[in-house]
Short mmCIF file of N, CA and C in Angstrom, two decimals:
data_model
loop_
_atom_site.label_atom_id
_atom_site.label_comp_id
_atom_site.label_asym_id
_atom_site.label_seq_id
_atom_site.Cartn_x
_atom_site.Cartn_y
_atom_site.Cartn_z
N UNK A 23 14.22 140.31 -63.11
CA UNK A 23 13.70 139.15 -62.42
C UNK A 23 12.21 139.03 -62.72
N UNK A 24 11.59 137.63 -63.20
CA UNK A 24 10.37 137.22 -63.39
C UNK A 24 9.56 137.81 -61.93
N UNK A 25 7.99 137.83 -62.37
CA UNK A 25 7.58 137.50 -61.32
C UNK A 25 7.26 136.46 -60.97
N UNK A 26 7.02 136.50 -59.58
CA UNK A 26 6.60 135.00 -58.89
C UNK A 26 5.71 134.90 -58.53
N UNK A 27 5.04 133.69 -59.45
CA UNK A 27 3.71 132.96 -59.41
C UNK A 27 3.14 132.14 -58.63
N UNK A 28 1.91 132.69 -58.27
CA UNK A 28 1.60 131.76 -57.22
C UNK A 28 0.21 131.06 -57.73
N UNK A 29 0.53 129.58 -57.23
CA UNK A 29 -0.61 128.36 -57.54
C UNK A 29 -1.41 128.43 -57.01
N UNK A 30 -1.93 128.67 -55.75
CA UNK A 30 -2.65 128.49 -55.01
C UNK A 30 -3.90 129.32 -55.32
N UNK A 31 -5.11 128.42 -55.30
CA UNK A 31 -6.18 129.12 -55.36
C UNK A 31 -7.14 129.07 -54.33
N UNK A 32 -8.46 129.97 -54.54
CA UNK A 32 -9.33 129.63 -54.03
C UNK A 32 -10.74 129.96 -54.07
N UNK A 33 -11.97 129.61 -53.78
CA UNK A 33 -13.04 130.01 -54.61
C UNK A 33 -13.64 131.70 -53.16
N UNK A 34 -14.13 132.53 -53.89
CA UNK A 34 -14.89 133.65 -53.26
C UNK A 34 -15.75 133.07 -52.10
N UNK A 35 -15.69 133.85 -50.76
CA UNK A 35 -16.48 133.35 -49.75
C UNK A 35 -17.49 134.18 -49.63
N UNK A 36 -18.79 133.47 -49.31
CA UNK A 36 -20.07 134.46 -49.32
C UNK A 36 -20.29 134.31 -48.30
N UNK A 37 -20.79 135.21 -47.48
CA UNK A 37 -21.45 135.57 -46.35
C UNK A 37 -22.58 136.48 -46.29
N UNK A 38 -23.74 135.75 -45.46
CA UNK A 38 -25.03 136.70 -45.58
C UNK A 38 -25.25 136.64 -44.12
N UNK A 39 -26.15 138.23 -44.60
CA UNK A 39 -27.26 138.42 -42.92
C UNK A 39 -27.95 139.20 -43.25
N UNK A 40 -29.30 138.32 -42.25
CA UNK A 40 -30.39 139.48 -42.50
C UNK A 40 -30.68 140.05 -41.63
N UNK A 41 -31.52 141.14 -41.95
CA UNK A 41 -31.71 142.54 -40.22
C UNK A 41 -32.84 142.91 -40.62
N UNK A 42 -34.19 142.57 -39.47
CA UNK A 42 -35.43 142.83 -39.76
C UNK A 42 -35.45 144.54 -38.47
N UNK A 43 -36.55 144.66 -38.76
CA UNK A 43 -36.77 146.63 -38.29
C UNK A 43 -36.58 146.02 -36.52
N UNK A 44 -36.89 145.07 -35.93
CA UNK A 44 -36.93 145.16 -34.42
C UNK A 44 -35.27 143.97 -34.18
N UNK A 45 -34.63 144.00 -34.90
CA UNK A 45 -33.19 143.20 -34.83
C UNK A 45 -32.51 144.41 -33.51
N UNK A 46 -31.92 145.74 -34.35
CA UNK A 46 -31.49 146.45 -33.48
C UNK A 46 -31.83 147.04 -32.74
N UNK A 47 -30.98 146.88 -31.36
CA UNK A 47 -31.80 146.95 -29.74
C UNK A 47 -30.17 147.58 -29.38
N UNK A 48 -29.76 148.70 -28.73
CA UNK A 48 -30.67 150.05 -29.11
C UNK A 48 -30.20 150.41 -30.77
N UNK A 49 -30.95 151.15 -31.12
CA UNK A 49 -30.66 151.78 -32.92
C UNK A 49 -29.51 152.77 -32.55
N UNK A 50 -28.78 153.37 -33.24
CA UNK A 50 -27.96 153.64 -32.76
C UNK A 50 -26.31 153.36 -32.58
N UNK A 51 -26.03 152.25 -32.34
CA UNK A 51 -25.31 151.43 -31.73
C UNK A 51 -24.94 150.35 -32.65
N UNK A 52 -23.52 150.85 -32.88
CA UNK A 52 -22.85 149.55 -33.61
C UNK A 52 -22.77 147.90 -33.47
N UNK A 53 -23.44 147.02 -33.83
CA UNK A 53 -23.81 145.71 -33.56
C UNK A 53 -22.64 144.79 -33.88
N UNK A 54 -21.99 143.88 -33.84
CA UNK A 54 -21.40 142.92 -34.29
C UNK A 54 -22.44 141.84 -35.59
N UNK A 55 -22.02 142.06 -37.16
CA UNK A 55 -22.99 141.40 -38.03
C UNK A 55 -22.43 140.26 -38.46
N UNK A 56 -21.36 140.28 -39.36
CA UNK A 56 -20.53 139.05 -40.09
C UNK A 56 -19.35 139.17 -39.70
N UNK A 57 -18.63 138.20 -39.05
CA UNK A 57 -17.42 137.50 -38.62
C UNK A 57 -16.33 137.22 -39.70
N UNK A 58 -15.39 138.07 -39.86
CA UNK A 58 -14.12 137.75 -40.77
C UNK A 58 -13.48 137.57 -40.20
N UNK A 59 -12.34 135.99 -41.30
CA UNK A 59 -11.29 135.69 -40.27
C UNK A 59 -9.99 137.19 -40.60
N UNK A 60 -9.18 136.30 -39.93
CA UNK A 60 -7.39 137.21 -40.28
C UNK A 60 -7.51 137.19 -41.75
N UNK A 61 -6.70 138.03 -42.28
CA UNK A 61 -6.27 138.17 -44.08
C UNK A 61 -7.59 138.23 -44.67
N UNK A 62 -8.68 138.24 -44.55
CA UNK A 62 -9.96 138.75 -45.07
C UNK A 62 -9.75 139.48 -46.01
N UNK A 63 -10.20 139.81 -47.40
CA UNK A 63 -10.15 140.97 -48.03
C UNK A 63 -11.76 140.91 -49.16
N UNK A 64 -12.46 141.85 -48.57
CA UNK A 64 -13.90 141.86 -49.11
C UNK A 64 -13.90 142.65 -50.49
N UNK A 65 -13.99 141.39 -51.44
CA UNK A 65 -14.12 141.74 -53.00
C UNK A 65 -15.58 142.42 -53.45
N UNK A 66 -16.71 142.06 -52.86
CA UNK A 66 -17.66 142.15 -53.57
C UNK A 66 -18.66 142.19 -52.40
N UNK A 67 -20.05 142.52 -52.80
CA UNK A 67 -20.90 142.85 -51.78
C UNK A 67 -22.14 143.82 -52.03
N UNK A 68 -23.46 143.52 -51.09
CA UNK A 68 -24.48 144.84 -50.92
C UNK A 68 -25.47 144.69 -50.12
N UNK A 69 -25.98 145.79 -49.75
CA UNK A 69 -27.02 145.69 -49.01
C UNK A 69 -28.70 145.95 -49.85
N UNK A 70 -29.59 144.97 -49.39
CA UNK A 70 -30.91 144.64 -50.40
C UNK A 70 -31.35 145.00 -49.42
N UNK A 71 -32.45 145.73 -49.81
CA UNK A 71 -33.66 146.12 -48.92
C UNK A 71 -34.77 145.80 -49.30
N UNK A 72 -35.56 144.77 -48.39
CA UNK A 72 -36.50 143.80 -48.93
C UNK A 72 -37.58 144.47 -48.91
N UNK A 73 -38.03 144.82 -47.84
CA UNK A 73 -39.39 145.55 -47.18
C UNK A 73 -38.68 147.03 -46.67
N UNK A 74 -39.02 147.81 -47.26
CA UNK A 74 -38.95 149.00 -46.56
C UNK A 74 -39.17 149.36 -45.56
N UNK A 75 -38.07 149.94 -44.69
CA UNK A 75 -38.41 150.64 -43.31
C UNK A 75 -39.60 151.21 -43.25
N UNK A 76 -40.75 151.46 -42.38
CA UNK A 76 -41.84 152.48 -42.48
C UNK A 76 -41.80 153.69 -41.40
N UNK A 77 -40.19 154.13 -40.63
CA UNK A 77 -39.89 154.53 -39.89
C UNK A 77 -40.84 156.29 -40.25
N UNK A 78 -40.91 157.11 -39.69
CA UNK A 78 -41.74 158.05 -40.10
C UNK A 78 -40.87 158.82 -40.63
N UNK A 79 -39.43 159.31 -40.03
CA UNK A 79 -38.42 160.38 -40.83
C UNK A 79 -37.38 159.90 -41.48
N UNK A 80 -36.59 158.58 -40.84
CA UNK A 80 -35.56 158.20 -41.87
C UNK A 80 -35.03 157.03 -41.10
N UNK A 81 -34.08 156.31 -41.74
CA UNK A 81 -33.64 154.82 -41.75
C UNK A 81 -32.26 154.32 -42.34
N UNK A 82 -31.40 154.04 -41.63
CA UNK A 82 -30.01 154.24 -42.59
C UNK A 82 -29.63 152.85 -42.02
N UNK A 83 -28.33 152.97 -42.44
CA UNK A 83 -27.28 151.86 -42.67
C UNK A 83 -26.07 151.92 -42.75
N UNK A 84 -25.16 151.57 -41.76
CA UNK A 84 -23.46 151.81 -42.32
C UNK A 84 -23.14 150.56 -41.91
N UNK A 85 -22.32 150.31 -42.43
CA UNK A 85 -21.48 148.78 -42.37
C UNK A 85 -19.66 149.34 -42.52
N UNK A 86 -19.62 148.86 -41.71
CA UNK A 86 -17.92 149.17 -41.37
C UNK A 86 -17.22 147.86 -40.43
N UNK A 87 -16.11 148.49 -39.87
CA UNK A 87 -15.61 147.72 -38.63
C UNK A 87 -15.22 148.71 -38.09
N UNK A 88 -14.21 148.61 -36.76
CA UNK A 88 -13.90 148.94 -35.97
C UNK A 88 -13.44 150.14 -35.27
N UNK A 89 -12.78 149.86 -36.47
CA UNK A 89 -12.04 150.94 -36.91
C UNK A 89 -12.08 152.34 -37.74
N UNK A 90 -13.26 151.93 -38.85
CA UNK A 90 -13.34 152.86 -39.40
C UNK A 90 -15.12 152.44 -39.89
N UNK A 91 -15.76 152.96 -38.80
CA UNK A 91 -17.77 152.43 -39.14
C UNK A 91 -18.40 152.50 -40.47
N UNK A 92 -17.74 153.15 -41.33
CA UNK A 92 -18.42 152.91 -43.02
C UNK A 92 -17.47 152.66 -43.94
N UNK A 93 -16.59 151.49 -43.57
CA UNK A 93 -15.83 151.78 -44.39
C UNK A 93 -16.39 151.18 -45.90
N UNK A 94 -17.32 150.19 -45.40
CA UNK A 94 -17.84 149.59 -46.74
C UNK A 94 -19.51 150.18 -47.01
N UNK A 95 -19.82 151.24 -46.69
CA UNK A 95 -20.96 152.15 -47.27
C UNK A 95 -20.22 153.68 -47.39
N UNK A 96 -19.90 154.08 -48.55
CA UNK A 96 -19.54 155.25 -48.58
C UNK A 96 -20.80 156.44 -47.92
N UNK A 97 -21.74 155.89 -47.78
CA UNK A 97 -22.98 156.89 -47.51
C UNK A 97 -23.99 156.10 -46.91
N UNK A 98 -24.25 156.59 -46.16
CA UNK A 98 -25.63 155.40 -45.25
C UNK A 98 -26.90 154.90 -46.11
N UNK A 99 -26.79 153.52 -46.12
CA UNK A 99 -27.51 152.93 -46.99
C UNK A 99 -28.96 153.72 -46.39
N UNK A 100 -30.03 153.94 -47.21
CA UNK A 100 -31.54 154.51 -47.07
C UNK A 100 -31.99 152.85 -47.12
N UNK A 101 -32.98 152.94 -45.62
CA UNK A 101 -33.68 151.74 -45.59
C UNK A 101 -35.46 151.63 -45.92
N UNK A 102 -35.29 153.38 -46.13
CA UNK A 102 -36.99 153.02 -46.61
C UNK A 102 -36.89 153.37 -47.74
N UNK A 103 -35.94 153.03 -48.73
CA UNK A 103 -36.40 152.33 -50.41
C UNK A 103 -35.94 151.33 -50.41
N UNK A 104 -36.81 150.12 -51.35
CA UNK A 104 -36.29 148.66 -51.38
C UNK A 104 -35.29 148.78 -52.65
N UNK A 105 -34.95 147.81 -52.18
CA UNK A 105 -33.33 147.96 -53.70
C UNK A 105 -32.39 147.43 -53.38
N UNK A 106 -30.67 147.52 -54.60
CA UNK A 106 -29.86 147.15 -53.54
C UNK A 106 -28.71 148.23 -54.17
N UNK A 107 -27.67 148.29 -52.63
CA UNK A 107 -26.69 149.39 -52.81
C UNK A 107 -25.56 148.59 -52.86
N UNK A 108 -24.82 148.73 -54.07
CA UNK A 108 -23.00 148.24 -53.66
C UNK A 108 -22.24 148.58 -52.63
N UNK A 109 -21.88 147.79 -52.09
CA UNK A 109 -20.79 148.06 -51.29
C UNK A 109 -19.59 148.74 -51.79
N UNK A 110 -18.55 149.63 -50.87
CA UNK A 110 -18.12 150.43 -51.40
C UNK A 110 -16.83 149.33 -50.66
N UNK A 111 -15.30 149.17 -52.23
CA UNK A 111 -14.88 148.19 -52.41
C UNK A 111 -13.47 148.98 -51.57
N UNK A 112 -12.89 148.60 -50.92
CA UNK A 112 -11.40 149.78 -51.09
C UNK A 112 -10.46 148.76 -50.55
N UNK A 113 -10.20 147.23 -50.99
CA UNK A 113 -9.25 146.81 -51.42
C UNK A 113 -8.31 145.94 -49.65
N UNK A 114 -8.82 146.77 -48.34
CA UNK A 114 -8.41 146.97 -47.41
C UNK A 114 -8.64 145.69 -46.87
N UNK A 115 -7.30 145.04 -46.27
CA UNK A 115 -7.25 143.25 -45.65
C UNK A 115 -7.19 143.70 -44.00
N UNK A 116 -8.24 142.57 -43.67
CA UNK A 116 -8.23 142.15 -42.04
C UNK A 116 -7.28 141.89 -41.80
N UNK A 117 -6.67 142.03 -41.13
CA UNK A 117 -5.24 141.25 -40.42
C UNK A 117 -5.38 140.63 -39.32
N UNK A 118 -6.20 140.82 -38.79
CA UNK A 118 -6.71 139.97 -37.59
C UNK A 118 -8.54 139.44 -37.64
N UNK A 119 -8.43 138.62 -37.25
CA UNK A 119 -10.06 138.20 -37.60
C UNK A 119 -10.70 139.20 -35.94
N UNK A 120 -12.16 139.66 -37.34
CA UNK A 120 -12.67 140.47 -36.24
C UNK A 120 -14.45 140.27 -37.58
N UNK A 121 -15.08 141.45 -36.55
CA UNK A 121 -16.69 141.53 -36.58
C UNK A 121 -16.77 142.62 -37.14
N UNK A 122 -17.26 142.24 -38.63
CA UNK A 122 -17.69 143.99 -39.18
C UNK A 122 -19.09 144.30 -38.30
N UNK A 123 -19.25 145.32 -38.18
CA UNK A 123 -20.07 146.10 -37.33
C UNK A 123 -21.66 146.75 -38.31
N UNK A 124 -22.40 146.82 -38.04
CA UNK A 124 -23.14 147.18 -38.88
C UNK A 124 -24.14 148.22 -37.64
N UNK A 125 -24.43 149.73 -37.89
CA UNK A 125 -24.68 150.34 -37.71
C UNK A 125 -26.15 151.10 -38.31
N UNK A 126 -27.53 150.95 -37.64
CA UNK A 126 -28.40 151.17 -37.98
C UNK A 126 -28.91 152.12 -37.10
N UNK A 127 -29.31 153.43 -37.69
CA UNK A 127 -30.44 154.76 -37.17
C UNK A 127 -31.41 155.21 -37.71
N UNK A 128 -32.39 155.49 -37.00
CA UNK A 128 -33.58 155.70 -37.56
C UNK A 128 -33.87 157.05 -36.26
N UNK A 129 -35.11 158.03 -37.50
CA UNK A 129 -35.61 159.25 -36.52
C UNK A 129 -37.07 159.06 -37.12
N UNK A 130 -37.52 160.21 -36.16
CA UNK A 130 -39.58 159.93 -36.37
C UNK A 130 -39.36 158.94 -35.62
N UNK A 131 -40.77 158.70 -35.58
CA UNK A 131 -41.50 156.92 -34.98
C UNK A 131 -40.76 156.02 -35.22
N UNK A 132 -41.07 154.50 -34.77
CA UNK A 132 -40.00 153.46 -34.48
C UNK A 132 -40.40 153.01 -36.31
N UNK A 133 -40.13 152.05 -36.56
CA UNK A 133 -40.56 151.25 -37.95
C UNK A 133 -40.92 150.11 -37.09
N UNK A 134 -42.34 149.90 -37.86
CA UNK A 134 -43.08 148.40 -37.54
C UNK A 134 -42.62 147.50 -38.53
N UNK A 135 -42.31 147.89 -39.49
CA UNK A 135 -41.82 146.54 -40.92
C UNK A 135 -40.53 147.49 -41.90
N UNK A 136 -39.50 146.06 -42.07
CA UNK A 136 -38.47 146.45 -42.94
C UNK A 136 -37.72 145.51 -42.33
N UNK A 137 -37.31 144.57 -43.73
CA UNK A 137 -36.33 143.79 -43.99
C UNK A 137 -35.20 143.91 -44.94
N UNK A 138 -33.84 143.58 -44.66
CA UNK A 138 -33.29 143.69 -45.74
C UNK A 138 -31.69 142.61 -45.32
N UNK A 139 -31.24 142.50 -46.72
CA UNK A 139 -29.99 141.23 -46.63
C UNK A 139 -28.88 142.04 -46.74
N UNK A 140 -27.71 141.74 -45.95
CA UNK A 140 -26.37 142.12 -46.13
C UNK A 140 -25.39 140.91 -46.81
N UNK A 141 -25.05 141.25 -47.57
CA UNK A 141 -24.10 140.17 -48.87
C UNK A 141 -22.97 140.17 -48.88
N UNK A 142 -21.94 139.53 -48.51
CA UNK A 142 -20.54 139.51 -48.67
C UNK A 142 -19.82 138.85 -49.59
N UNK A 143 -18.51 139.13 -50.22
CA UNK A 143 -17.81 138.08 -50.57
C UNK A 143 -16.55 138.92 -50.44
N UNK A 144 -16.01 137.31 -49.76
CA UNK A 144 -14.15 137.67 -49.81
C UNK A 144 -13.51 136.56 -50.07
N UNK A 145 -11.99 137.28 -49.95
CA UNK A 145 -11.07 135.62 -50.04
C UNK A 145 -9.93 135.83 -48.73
N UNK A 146 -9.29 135.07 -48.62
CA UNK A 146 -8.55 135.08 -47.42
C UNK A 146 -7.19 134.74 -48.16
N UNK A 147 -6.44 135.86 -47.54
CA UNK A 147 -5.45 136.18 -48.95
C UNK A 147 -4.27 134.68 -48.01
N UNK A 148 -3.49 134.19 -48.86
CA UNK A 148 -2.40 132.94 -48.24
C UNK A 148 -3.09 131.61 -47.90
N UNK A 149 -4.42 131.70 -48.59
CA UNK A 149 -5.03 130.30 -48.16
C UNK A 149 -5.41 129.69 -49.57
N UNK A 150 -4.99 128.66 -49.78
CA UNK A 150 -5.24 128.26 -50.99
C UNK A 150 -6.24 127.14 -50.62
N UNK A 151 -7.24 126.30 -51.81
CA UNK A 151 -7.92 125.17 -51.54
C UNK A 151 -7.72 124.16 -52.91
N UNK A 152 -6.93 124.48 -53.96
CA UNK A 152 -6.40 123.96 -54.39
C UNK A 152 -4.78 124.54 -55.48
N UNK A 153 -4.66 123.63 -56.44
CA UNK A 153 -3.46 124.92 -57.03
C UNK A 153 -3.73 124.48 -58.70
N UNK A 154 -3.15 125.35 -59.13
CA UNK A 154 -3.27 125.80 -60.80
C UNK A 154 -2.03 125.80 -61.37
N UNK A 155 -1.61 125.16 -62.42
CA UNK A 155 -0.29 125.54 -62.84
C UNK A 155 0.92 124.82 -62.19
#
């Protein structure tokens, strides 16, 4: 038996956010960042670090959901080097629309400056916006 082809397409969804050093209130503490619907599946992605944290000992980053807090940083992004880190890809669909979580800690002194962008792209698997073929 052939396989069965499907027409339906659709273009990559981007989603951004940015998180300046006094955003998270308390540090610590998993935040609600970007909103995915149901069937979500995050192809592509990273976190840019614009301005470096100037925290005195250290500055991280996990981005996850709910369920599992890094699932898309294999290792806590470092926020006091500017740059950008890939997101770590593993294929895994929302099934219910929910809030990836983004998780920021810092030790030493507070940080007075540090900016940086969180980048998404997904598709929402059964939704087409047009068809091919």
């Amino acid at each position: 038996m052939p396989i069965k082809k499907n027409s339906g397409r659709q273009g990559v969804i981007v989603a951004s956010l940015f998180i300046g050093f006094a955003d998270p209130s308390p540090y610590g503490t998993a935040q609600n960042a970007i909103d995915l619907p149901g069937n979500a599946v995050v192809v592509g992605g990273d976190v840019t670090v614009i301005t470096p944290w100037n925290s005195t000992t250290t500055a991280t980053l996990q981005l996850g959901d709910a369920a599992v807090p890094a699932r898309y940083t294999s290792a806590p992004v470092d926020l006091k080097t500017a740059g950008r880190t890939a997101l770590t890809l593993t294929g895994y669909k929302h099934s219910v629309a929910e809030s990836l979580k983004a998780l920021l800690a810092q030790t030493g002194a507070a940080a007075t400056a540090g900016t940086a962008r969180v980048t998404l792209q997904y598709f929402v698997e059964g939704r087409a916006a047009f068809s091919q073929g």
